[in-house]
Coordinates of C-alpha atoms (C1' of nucleotides) in Angstrom, one line a residue:
Chain D
M10 CA -0.8 23.3 -53.6
N11 CA 2.4 22.3 -51.7
R12 CA 3.1 19.3 -49.7
K13 CA 1.6 20.7 -46.5
S14 CA -1.8 21.1 -48.0
R15 CA -1.6 17.6 -49.4
E16 CA -1.2 16.3 -45.8
E17 CA -4.2 18.4 -44.7
W18 CA -6.1 17.0 -47.6
A19 CA -5.2 13.5 -46.4
T20 CA -6.2 14.1 -42.8
Q21 CA -9.5 15.6 -44.0
I22 CA -10.2 12.4 -45.9
A23 CA -9.2 10.3 -42.9
E24 CA -11.5 12.3 -40.7
L25 CA -14.3 11.8 -43.2
E26 CA -14.0 8.0 -42.8
Q27 CA -13.9 8.3 -39.0
E28 CA -16.9 10.6 -39.0
P29 CA -19.3 7.8 -37.9
A30 CA -17.4 7.6 -34.6
P31 CA -16.7 11.1 -33.4
A32 CA -17.8 10.3 -29.9
R33 CA -14.2 10.6 -28.7
K34 CA -14.2 14.3 -29.1
E35 CA -15.1 15.2 -25.6
P36 CA -12.0 16.8 -23.9
I37 CA -10.4 15.2 -20.9
T38 CA -11.2 17.1 -17.7
V39 CA -10.4 16.5 -14.0
G40 CA -14.1 15.8 -13.5
R41 CA -14.2 13.0 -16.1
I42 CA -11.0 11.5 -14.7
V43 CA -12.4 11.5 -11.2
T44 CA -15.7 10.0 -12.3
T45 CA -14.0 7.3 -14.3
A46 CA -11.6 6.5 -11.5
L47 CA -14.4 6.1 -8.9
A48 CA -16.3 3.9 -11.2
L49 CA -13.2 1.7 -11.7
V50 CA -12.6 1.5 -7.9
E51 CA -16.3 0.7 -7.2
A52 CA -16.2 -2.1 -9.8
E53 CA -12.8 -3.7 -9.3
G54 CA -11.3 -2.2 -6.1
F55 CA -8.5 0.2 -5.4
D56 CA -5.8 -2.0 -6.6
A57 CA -7.3 -1.9 -10.1
L58 CA -7.0 1.9 -10.1
T59 CA -4.2 2.5 -12.5
M60 CA -3.3 5.5 -14.5
R61 CA -3.4 3.2 -17.6
R62 CA -6.8 1.8 -16.7
V63 CA -8.3 5.2 -16.2
A64 CA -6.7 6.4 -19.4
A65 CA -7.9 3.4 -21.3
A66 CA -11.4 3.9 -20.1
L67 CA -11.1 7.5 -21.4
Q68 CA -9.8 6.1 -24.7
T69 CA -6.4 7.6 -24.5
G70 CA -2.9 7.0 -23.1
P71 CA -1.6 7.4 -19.6
A72 CA 0.4 10.5 -20.4
S73 CA -2.8 12.5 -21.2
L74 CA -3.8 12.4 -17.6
Y75 CA -0.8 14.3 -16.4
A76 CA -2.0 17.5 -17.9
H77 CA -4.9 17.5 -15.4
V78 CA -3.5 15.6 -12.4
R79 CA -0.1 16.0 -10.9
N80 CA 0.3 12.5 -9.6
K81 CA -1.4 9.3 -8.8
A82 CA -1.3 10.5 -5.2
D83 CA -2.9 13.7 -6.4
L84 CA -5.7 11.7 -8.1
D85 CA -6.1 9.7 -4.9
D86 CA -6.6 12.9 -3.0
L87 CA -9.2 14.1 -5.4
L88 CA -11.1 10.9 -5.0
I89 CA -11.2 11.0 -1.2
G90 CA -12.1 14.7 -1.5
T91 CA -15.0 13.8 -3.7
L92 CA -16.1 11.1 -1.2
S93 CA -15.8 13.5 1.6
R94 CA -18.0 16.0 -0.2
N95 CA -20.8 13.3 0.0
V96 CA -21.0 13.4 3.8
S97 CA -23.1 16.1 5.3
A98 CA -22.7 17.3 8.9
P99 CA -25.9 18.0 10.7
A100 CA -26.6 21.2 12.6
P101 CA -25.2 20.6 16.1
D102 CA -27.7 19.5 18.7
A103 CA -26.3 19.6 22.2
E104 CA -28.6 16.8 23.4
R105 CA -27.8 14.4 20.7
W106 CA -24.1 15.1 20.0
R107 CA -23.0 11.5 20.4
E108 CA -25.5 10.2 17.9
Q109 CA -24.6 13.0 15.5
V110 CA -20.9 12.0 15.6
L111 CA -21.9 8.4 15.0
D112 CA -24.0 9.5 12.1
V113 CA -21.2 11.4 10.4
C114 CA -18.8 8.6 10.9
G115 CA -21.3 6.2 9.5
Q116 CA -21.7 8.2 6.4
L117 CA -17.9 8.3 5.9
R118 CA -17.7 4.6 6.5
D119 CA -20.3 3.8 3.9
Q120 CA -18.6 6.1 1.4
F121 CA -15.3 4.3 1.9
L122 CA -16.8 0.8 1.9
R123 CA -18.6 1.6 -1.3
Y124 CA -15.3 1.9 -3.0
P125 CA -13.3 -1.1 -1.8
G126 CA -9.8 -0.3 -0.7
I127 CA -10.0 3.4 -1.1
A128 CA -9.5 3.8 2.6
R129 CA -5.8 3.2 1.9
A130 CA -5.8 6.5 0.0
A131 CA -7.6 8.1 3.0
L132 CA -4.9 7.0 5.3
S133 CA -2.2 8.2 3.1
A134 CA -3.8 11.5 2.2
P135 CA -2.4 14.7 3.6
P136 CA -4.6 15.8 6.5
A137 CA -5.0 19.3 5.1
N138 CA -7.3 18.3 2.3
L139 CA -10.0 21.0 2.0
D140 CA -12.9 18.6 1.8
T141 CA -11.9 16.5 4.8
L142 CA -11.4 19.7 6.7
R143 CA -15.1 20.3 6.0
I144 CA -15.9 17.2 7.9
T145 CA -13.5 18.1 10.7
E146 CA -15.3 21.5 11.0
G147 CA -18.7 19.8 11.2
L148 CA -17.4 17.3 13.8
L149 CA -15.8 20.1 15.8
A150 CA -19.0 22.1 15.9
I151 CA -20.9 19.0 17.2
F152 CA -18.3 18.2 19.9
L153 CA -18.1 21.8 21.1
A154 CA -21.9 22.0 21.2
G155 CA -21.8 18.8 23.2
G156 CA -19.7 20.6 25.9
V157 CA -16.4 18.9 25.0
S158 CA -13.3 21.0 25.6
P159 CA -11.6 22.2 22.4
R160 CA -8.4 20.2 23.1
S161 CA -10.3 17.0 23.8
A162 CA -12.5 17.6 20.8
A163 CA -9.5 18.1 18.5
W164 CA -7.8 15.0 19.5
A165 CA -11.0 12.9 19.6
I166 CA -11.8 14.0 16.0
D167 CA -8.3 12.8 15.0
A168 CA -8.8 9.5 16.7
V169 CA -12.3 9.0 15.3
L170 CA -11.3 9.8 11.7
L171 CA -8.3 7.6 11.9
Y172 CA -10.3 4.8 13.2
V173 CA -12.9 5.1 10.5
S174 CA -10.2 4.9 7.8
A175 CA -8.5 2.0 9.5
Y176 CA -11.7 0.1 10.0
T177 CA -12.9 0.5 6.5
F178 CA -9.5 -0.4 5.1
E179 CA -9.4 -3.6 7.1
T180 CA -13.0 -4.4 6.3
S181 CA -12.7 -4.0 2.6
L182 CA -9.5 -6.0 2.6
R183 CA -11.2 -9.2 3.9
G184 CA -13.8 -9.5 1.2
G185 CA -17.2 -9.6 2.8
Q186 CA -17.3 -12.3 5.5
P187 CA -14.0 -14.2 5.6
D188 CA -15.3 -17.6 6.6
R189 CA -15.9 -17.1 10.2
A190 CA -16.2 -20.8 10.8
E191 CA -12.8 -21.4 9.4
M192 CA -11.4 -18.6 11.6
L193 CA -13.0 -20.1 14.6
A194 CA -11.7 -23.6 13.9
R195 CA -8.2 -22.2 13.6
L196 CA -8.5 -20.4 16.9
R197 CA -9.6 -23.6 18.6
M198 CA -6.6 -25.4 17.2
L199 CA -4.3 -23.2 19.2
P200 CA -2.5 -24.9 22.1
V201 CA -4.4 -24.2 25.3
S202 CA -1.2 -24.0 27.3
R203 CA 0.0 -20.9 25.4
F204 CA -3.3 -19.4 24.4
P205 CA -5.7 -20.2 27.3
H206 CA -7.9 -17.1 27.0
I207 CA -8.1 -17.1 23.3
V208 CA -9.2 -20.7 23.1
E209 CA -11.7 -20.2 25.9
H210 CA -13.3 -17.1 24.3
A211 CA -12.7 -18.1 20.6
D212 CA -16.4 -17.7 19.7
T213 CA -16.6 -14.3 21.4
L214 CA -13.4 -13.1 19.6
N215 CA -14.9 -13.1 16.2
A216 CA -18.4 -12.3 17.1
G217 CA -20.1 -9.1 15.8
E218 CA -22.5 -8.7 13.0
G219 CA -22.4 -5.9 10.5
H220 CA -20.9 -2.8 12.0
E221 CA -21.4 -3.7 15.6
R222 CA -17.6 -3.6 16.2
F223 CA -17.5 -0.2 14.4
E224 CA -20.1 1.3 16.6
F225 CA -18.7 -0.3 19.7
A226 CA -15.3 1.3 19.2
L227 CA -16.7 4.7 18.4
R228 CA -19.0 4.6 21.4
L229 CA -15.9 3.7 23.5
L230 CA -14.2 6.8 22.3
L231 CA -17.1 9.0 22.9
D232 CA -18.0 7.6 26.3
G233 CA -14.4 8.0 27.4
L234 CA -14.7 11.6 26.4
V235 CA -17.4 12.4 28.9
T236 CA -15.1 11.2 31.8
V237 CA -12.4 13.5 30.5
G238 CA -14.5 16.6 29.6
Chain A
M21 CA 40.4 -38.0 -19.2
N22 CA 37.2 -37.1 -21.0
R23 CA 35.6 -33.7 -21.6
K24 CA 33.6 -33.9 -18.4
S25 CA 36.7 -34.0 -16.2
R26 CA 38.2 -31.2 -18.2
E27 CA 35.4 -29.0 -17.2
E28 CA 35.7 -30.1 -13.6
W29 CA 39.3 -29.2 -13.8
A30 CA 38.5 -25.8 -15.1
T31 CA 36.0 -25.1 -12.3
Q32 CA 38.5 -26.2 -9.8
I33 CA 41.0 -23.7 -11.1
A34 CA 38.3 -21.0 -11.2
E35 CA 37.4 -21.8 -7.6
L36 CA 41.1 -21.6 -6.8
E37 CA 41.2 -18.0 -8.0
Q38 CA 38.0 -17.1 -6.1
E39 CA 39.3 -18.6 -3.0
P40 CA 40.2 -15.2 -1.4
A41 CA 36.5 -14.2 -1.4
P42 CA 34.5 -17.2 -0.4
A43 CA 32.4 -15.1 2.0
R44 CA 29.3 -15.6 -0.2
K45 CA 29.0 -19.2 0.6
E46 CA 26.5 -18.8 3.4
P47 CA 23.2 -20.3 2.3
I48 CA 20.0 -18.2 2.1
T49 CA 17.6 -18.8 4.9
V50 CA 14.3 -17.2 6.0
G51 CA 16.1 -15.7 9.0
R52 CA 18.7 -14.0 6.9
I53 CA 16.0 -12.7 4.5
V54 CA 14.0 -11.3 7.4
T55 CA 17.0 -9.7 9.1
T56 CA 18.1 -8.1 5.8
A57 CA 14.6 -6.9 5.1
L58 CA 14.2 -5.3 8.5
A59 CA 17.6 -3.5 8.2
L60 CA 16.5 -2.2 4.9
V61 CA 13.2 -0.9 6.2
E62 CA 14.8 0.6 9.2
A63 CA 17.3 2.5 7.0
E64 CA 15.2 3.5 4.0
G65 CA 11.6 2.9 4.9
F66 CA 9.0 0.4 3.9
D67 CA 8.7 1.6 0.3
A68 CA 12.4 0.7 -0.2
L69 CA 11.6 -2.9 0.7
T70 CA 11.8 -4.6 -2.6
M71 CA 12.5 -8.2 -3.4
R72 CA 15.3 -7.0 -5.6
R73 CA 16.8 -4.9 -2.9
V74 CA 16.7 -7.7 -0.4
A75 CA 18.1 -10.1 -2.9
A76 CA 20.9 -7.6 -3.8
A77 CA 21.8 -7.2 -0.2
L78 CA 22.1 -10.9 0.0
Q79 CA 24.3 -10.9 -3.2
T80 CA 21.8 -12.8 -5.3
G81 CA 18.9 -12.4 -7.6
P82 CA 15.2 -11.9 -6.8
A83 CA 14.2 -15.4 -7.8
S84 CA 16.4 -17.0 -5.1
L85 CA 14.1 -15.6 -2.4
Y86 CA 11.0 -17.4 -3.6
A87 CA 12.4 -20.7 -2.4
H88 CA 12.1 -19.5 1.2
V89 CA 9.2 -17.0 1.0
R90 CA 6.0 -17.5 -0.9
N91 CA 5.2 -13.9 -1.6
K92 CA 6.2 -10.4 -0.8
A93 CA 3.0 -10.4 1.3
D94 CA 4.4 -13.5 3.0
L95 CA 7.6 -11.7 3.7
D96 CA 5.6 -8.7 5.1
D97 CA 3.9 -11.1 7.4
L98 CA 7.1 -12.5 8.6
L99 CA 8.4 -9.0 9.4
I100 CA 5.4 -8.0 11.5
G101 CA 5.6 -11.4 13.2
T102 CA 9.2 -10.7 14.1
L103 CA 8.3 -7.3 15.4
S104 CA 5.4 -8.7 17.4
R105 CA 7.7 -11.2 19.0
N106 CA 9.6 -8.2 20.5
V107 CA 6.7 -7.0 22.6
S108 CA 6.2 -8.7 25.9
A109 CA 2.9 -8.8 27.8
P110 CA 3.3 -8.4 31.5
A111 CA 1.6 -10.7 34.0
P112 CA -1.9 -9.3 34.6
D113 CA -2.3 -7.1 37.5
A114 CA -6.0 -6.3 38.2
E115 CA -5.2 -3.0 39.8
R116 CA -3.1 -1.6 37.0
W117 CA -4.8 -3.1 33.9
R118 CA -5.1 0.2 32.1
E119 CA -1.5 1.1 32.5
Q120 CA -0.5 -2.5 31.4
V121 CA -2.6 -2.1 28.2
L122 CA -0.9 1.2 27.5
D123 CA 2.4 -0.4 28.1
V124 CA 1.9 -3.2 25.6
C125 CA 0.5 -0.7 23.0
G126 CA 3.5 1.5 23.6
Q127 CA 5.8 -1.3 22.9
L128 CA 4.1 -2.2 19.7
R129 CA 4.0 1.5 18.6
D130 CA 7.7 1.8 19.2
Q131 CA 8.4 -1.3 17.2
F132 CA 6.4 0.0 14.3
L133 CA 7.9 3.4 14.4
R134 CA 11.4 2.0 14.4
Y135 CA 10.7 0.6 11.0
P136 CA 9.0 3.5 9.1
G137 CA 6.0 2.6 7.1
I138 CA 5.9 -1.1 8.2
A139 CA 2.6 -0.4 9.8
R140 CA 1.1 -0.6 6.4
A141 CA 2.1 -4.3 6.4
A142 CA 0.5 -4.6 9.8
L143 CA -2.8 -3.2 8.5
S144 CA -2.8 -5.6 5.6
A145 CA -1.6 -8.6 7.5
P146 CA -4.1 -11.5 8.1
P147 CA -5.4 -11.2 11.7
A148 CA -4.6 -14.9 12.3
N149 CA -0.8 -14.4 12.5
L150 CA 0.5 -16.5 15.3
D151 CA 2.8 -13.9 16.7
T152 CA 0.2 -11.2 16.8
L153 CA -2.2 -13.6 18.5
R154 CA 0.4 -13.9 21.2
I155 CA -0.2 -10.1 21.8
T156 CA -3.9 -10.6 21.6
E157 CA -3.7 -13.3 24.2
G158 CA -1.6 -11.1 26.5
L159 CA -4.1 -8.2 26.2
L160 CA -7.1 -10.5 26.7
A161 CA -5.6 -11.7 29.9
I162 CA -5.0 -8.2 31.1
F163 CA -8.5 -7.0 30.2
L164 CA -10.2 -10.0 31.8
A165 CA -8.1 -9.6 35.0
G166 CA -9.3 -6.0 35.0
G167 CA -12.9 -7.1 35.2
V168 CA -13.8 -6.3 31.6
S169 CA -16.4 -8.6 30.1
P170 CA -15.1 -11.1 27.4
R171 CA -17.1 -9.5 24.6
S172 CA -16.1 -6.0 25.4
A173 CA -12.5 -7.1 25.9
A174 CA -12.5 -8.8 22.5
W175 CA -13.8 -5.8 20.6
A176 CA -11.7 -3.4 22.6
I177 CA -8.5 -5.3 21.7
D178 CA -9.6 -5.2 18.1
A179 CA -10.1 -1.4 18.3
V180 CA -6.9 -0.8 20.2
L181 CA -4.6 -2.8 17.9
L182 CA -6.3 -1.2 14.8
Y183 CA -5.6 2.2 16.3
V184 CA -2.0 1.4 17.0
S185 CA -1.4 0.4 13.4
A186 CA -3.2 3.3 12.0
Y187 CA -1.5 5.8 14.3
T188 CA 2.0 4.5 13.5
F189 CA 1.3 4.4 9.8
E190 CA 0.1 8.0 9.8
T191 CA 3.0 9.1 12.0
S192 CA 5.7 7.5 10.0
L193 CA 4.1 8.8 6.8
R194 CA 4.7 12.5 7.8
G195 CA 8.4 12.4 8.5
G196 CA 9.0 13.5 12.0
Q197 CA 7.4 16.9 12.6
P198 CA 5.8 18.1 9.4
D199 CA 6.3 21.8 9.8
R200 CA 3.6 22.6 12.3
A201 CA 3.9 26.3 11.7
E202 CA 3.2 25.8 8.1
M203 CA 0.1 23.7 8.9
L204 CA -1.1 26.3 11.4
A205 CA -0.7 29.1 8.8
R206 CA -2.7 27.2 6.3
L207 CA -5.5 26.6 8.8
R208 CA -5.6 30.3 9.6
M209 CA -6.0 31.0 5.9
L210 CA -9.3 29.3 5.8
P211 CA -12.4 31.5 5.3
V212 CA -13.9 32.1 8.7
S213 CA -17.4 32.0 7.2
R214 CA -17.1 28.3 6.3
F215 CA -14.7 27.1 8.9
P216 CA -15.4 29.2 12.0
H217 CA -14.5 26.5 14.6
I218 CA -11.3 25.4 12.8
V219 CA -10.0 28.9 12.5
E220 CA -10.8 29.7 16.1
H221 CA -9.1 26.6 17.5
A222 CA -6.4 26.3 14.8
D223 CA -3.6 26.2 17.4
T224 CA -5.4 23.6 19.5
L225 CA -6.0 21.4 16.4
N226 CA -2.4 20.5 15.8
A227 CA -1.2 20.7 19.4
G228 CA 0.2 17.6 21.0
E229 CA 3.8 16.8 21.7
G230 CA 5.3 13.3 21.2
H231 CA 2.8 10.6 21.7
E232 CA 0.2 12.7 23.7
R233 CA -2.4 12.1 21.0
F234 CA -1.6 8.4 21.0
E235 CA -2.1 8.1 24.8
F236 CA -5.1 10.3 24.7
A237 CA -6.9 8.1 22.2
L238 CA -6.1 4.9 24.0
R239 CA -7.2 6.3 27.3
L240 CA -10.4 7.3 25.7
L241 CA -11.0 3.8 24.6
L242 CA -10.1 2.3 28.0
D243 CA -12.1 4.9 30.0
G244 CA -15.1 4.2 27.8
L245 CA -14.7 0.6 28.6
V246 CA -15.3 1.1 32.3
T247 CA -18.7 2.6 31.6
V248 CA -19.7 -0.4 29.5
G249 CA -18.2 -3.1 31.7
Chain J
dC19 C1' 29.5 -47.6 -4.4
dA20 C1' 26.3 -45.7 -8.4
dG21 C1' 22.1 -43.5 -9.2
dT22 C1' 18.3 -40.9 -8.5
dT23 C1' 15.6 -37.8 -6.0
dG24 C1' 14.8 -33.6 -4.2
dA25 C1' 15.8 -29.1 -2.4
dC26 C1' 18.2 -25.0 -3.4
dT27 C1' 20.2 -21.2 -6.7
dC28 C1' 19.5 -17.9 -9.9
dG29 C1' 19.8 -15.6 -14.9
dA30 C1' 16.4 -14.3 -18.0
dA31 C1' 12.1 -12.9 -19.1
dC32 C1' 7.1 -11.3 -18.6
dA33 C1' 3.5 -8.4 -17.6
dG34 C1' 2.6 -4.8 -15.0
dT35 C1' 3.4 0.0 -12.6
dG36 C1' 4.1 5.5 -12.3
dT37 C1' 6.2 9.1 -14.8
dT38 C1' 8.7 12.1 -18.4
dC39 C1' 10.1 13.6 -23.1
dG40 C1' 9.2 15.5 -27.3
dT41 C1' 6.2 16.0 -30.6
dA42 C1' 1.9 16.7 -32.7
dT43 C1' -2.8 19.3 -32.8
dG44 C1' -6.2 22.4 -32.6
dT45 C1' -7.8 26.8 -30.9
dA46 C1' -7.4 31.6 -29.3
dG47 C1' -5.2 36.1 -29.8
dA48 C1' -2.1 39.7 -32.5
Chain B
dT30 C1' -2.9 35.0 -41.6
dC31 C1' 0.4 33.9 -38.5
dT32 C1' 1.9 32.9 -34.1
dA33 C1' 1.6 31.3 -29.2
dC34 C1' -0.1 28.2 -26.0
dA35 C1' -2.5 24.7 -23.5
dT36 C1' -3.9 20.2 -24.3
dA37 C1' -3.1 15.5 -26.2
dC38 C1' -0.4 11.4 -26.5
dG39 C1' 3.0 7.6 -28.6
dA40 C1' 7.2 6.0 -27.0
dA41 C1' 10.3 5.1 -23.7
dC42 C1' 12.6 4.7 -18.9
dA43 C1' 13.3 2.7 -14.6
dC44 C1' 11.0 0.3 -11.7
dT45 C1' 7.9 -3.5 -9.5
dG46 C1' 6.4 -8.8 -8.2
dT47 C1' 6.6 -13.2 -10.1
dT48 C1' 7.6 -17.5 -13.0
dC49 C1' 10.3 -20.6 -16.0
dG50 C1' 13.7 -23.6 -16.6
dA51 C1' 18.2 -24.8 -16.5
dG52 C1' 21.9 -25.6 -13.5
dT53 C1' 24.2 -27.2 -8.8
dC54 C1' 24.7 -29.8 -4.8
dA55 C1' 23.6 -33.0 -0.8
dA56 C1' 21.5 -36.9 0.8
dC57 C1' 19.1 -40.9 0.7
dT58 C1' 18.4 -45.6 -1.8
dG59 C1' 19.1 -50.0 -4.4

DNA sequence: CAGTTGACTCGAACAGTGTTCGTATGTAGA
DNA sequence: TCTACATACGAACACTGTTCGAGTCAACTG
């Protein structure tokens, strides 16, 4: 019975005392990391998404995450990938292609808005992500079925996805409704000499309930598409 | 001749020796901070914009900046304000309103692209910035002169400015041309069963020289506007 | 002129951040 | 039974934005 076995003996005893709380035995996996991270973002926003916070929620240290995830950027990619996997592209219907595009974009928008601030990751994410390519594929099918030329479709998809990310980013930045009355008052305070049109149409400038602005912009893009072909 | 005057005497002597290098006497001002920050961003990108870096370039410590600037966010605002002041809105010409909008957006785009990554600040900036409102005013004048309804004009301006920020952000993220051949090869590697359209139109998908995609998206928005009114 | 106020300057420190190193640990294969 | 190997992770590094408080200097004020 050398020293080595004495230490083993000690650890066995220690484990004996910790027996009532062996819940921490589950190994860390990419899946658990992603789930934890998403929950964190949903509850406290993207800024709260920290390697340390995720690790703490998993009852470990930050270093443990790097065995499963290359980077924080890599983790961000995984998150937007997971979100992208939650949007489903409908089977193309040539008659309703515009509504179908709006539907897909709406799904993506809702996914992004559910996790405040995560759109920043979407904007920074490499465009070659496999899961976002799935959405691109779905949209491309819809556009082509709608009679849009491949080149226009490709560029329109780019514009549309970019807009969705930017819109959701901006929206989740200003928490909920950012005091529209205040905003209106400030616009009215502007000197009429320098800002005549803004002052005149101040109320129109920050009109728009819910996602009216969102749908308006997308419809603009799609309507413009029919004049180009 | 008490102790106090002895110290003064000492400082006078010390100053005497530092006389050959009194260049650091210029006081810190908001203007100098902004200029230094912009130079830093232009040279090394927005990520390099640190309070410490700016302070170091001004030969002082970070704390000194906070007498002139509330926050880093405040500094960011000042930067995009300065950039916005560099774009000039032309006098509205009803016949050429679309080209005028494209011109203003192009100016803004070039400003943002000159300072890589600063578009992130533009996306995060509060929409009520006085200098960006100047651009909004100019655009609003152009749209209204072009016969666009106030409501459509307001929302279109929103969409257009959002797109410019998102486009420039994404563009300055991927440094220059991000190996289009590599991107194409990756697209071709996709399984045809799951990504039929992407594989077929892979070359079309990342086509587009210079700012073709930029102008295409903006024209889409503006063309869509004429069908709405 | 003396004195006080107030703005400016800035070294030091705090609480965070992402990431790496080196060492444990436990499990699968020889 | 012993070794190899992937996973786990405490400690530390180089950063970040920001605050405190002590110092400096100019300009008003009694």
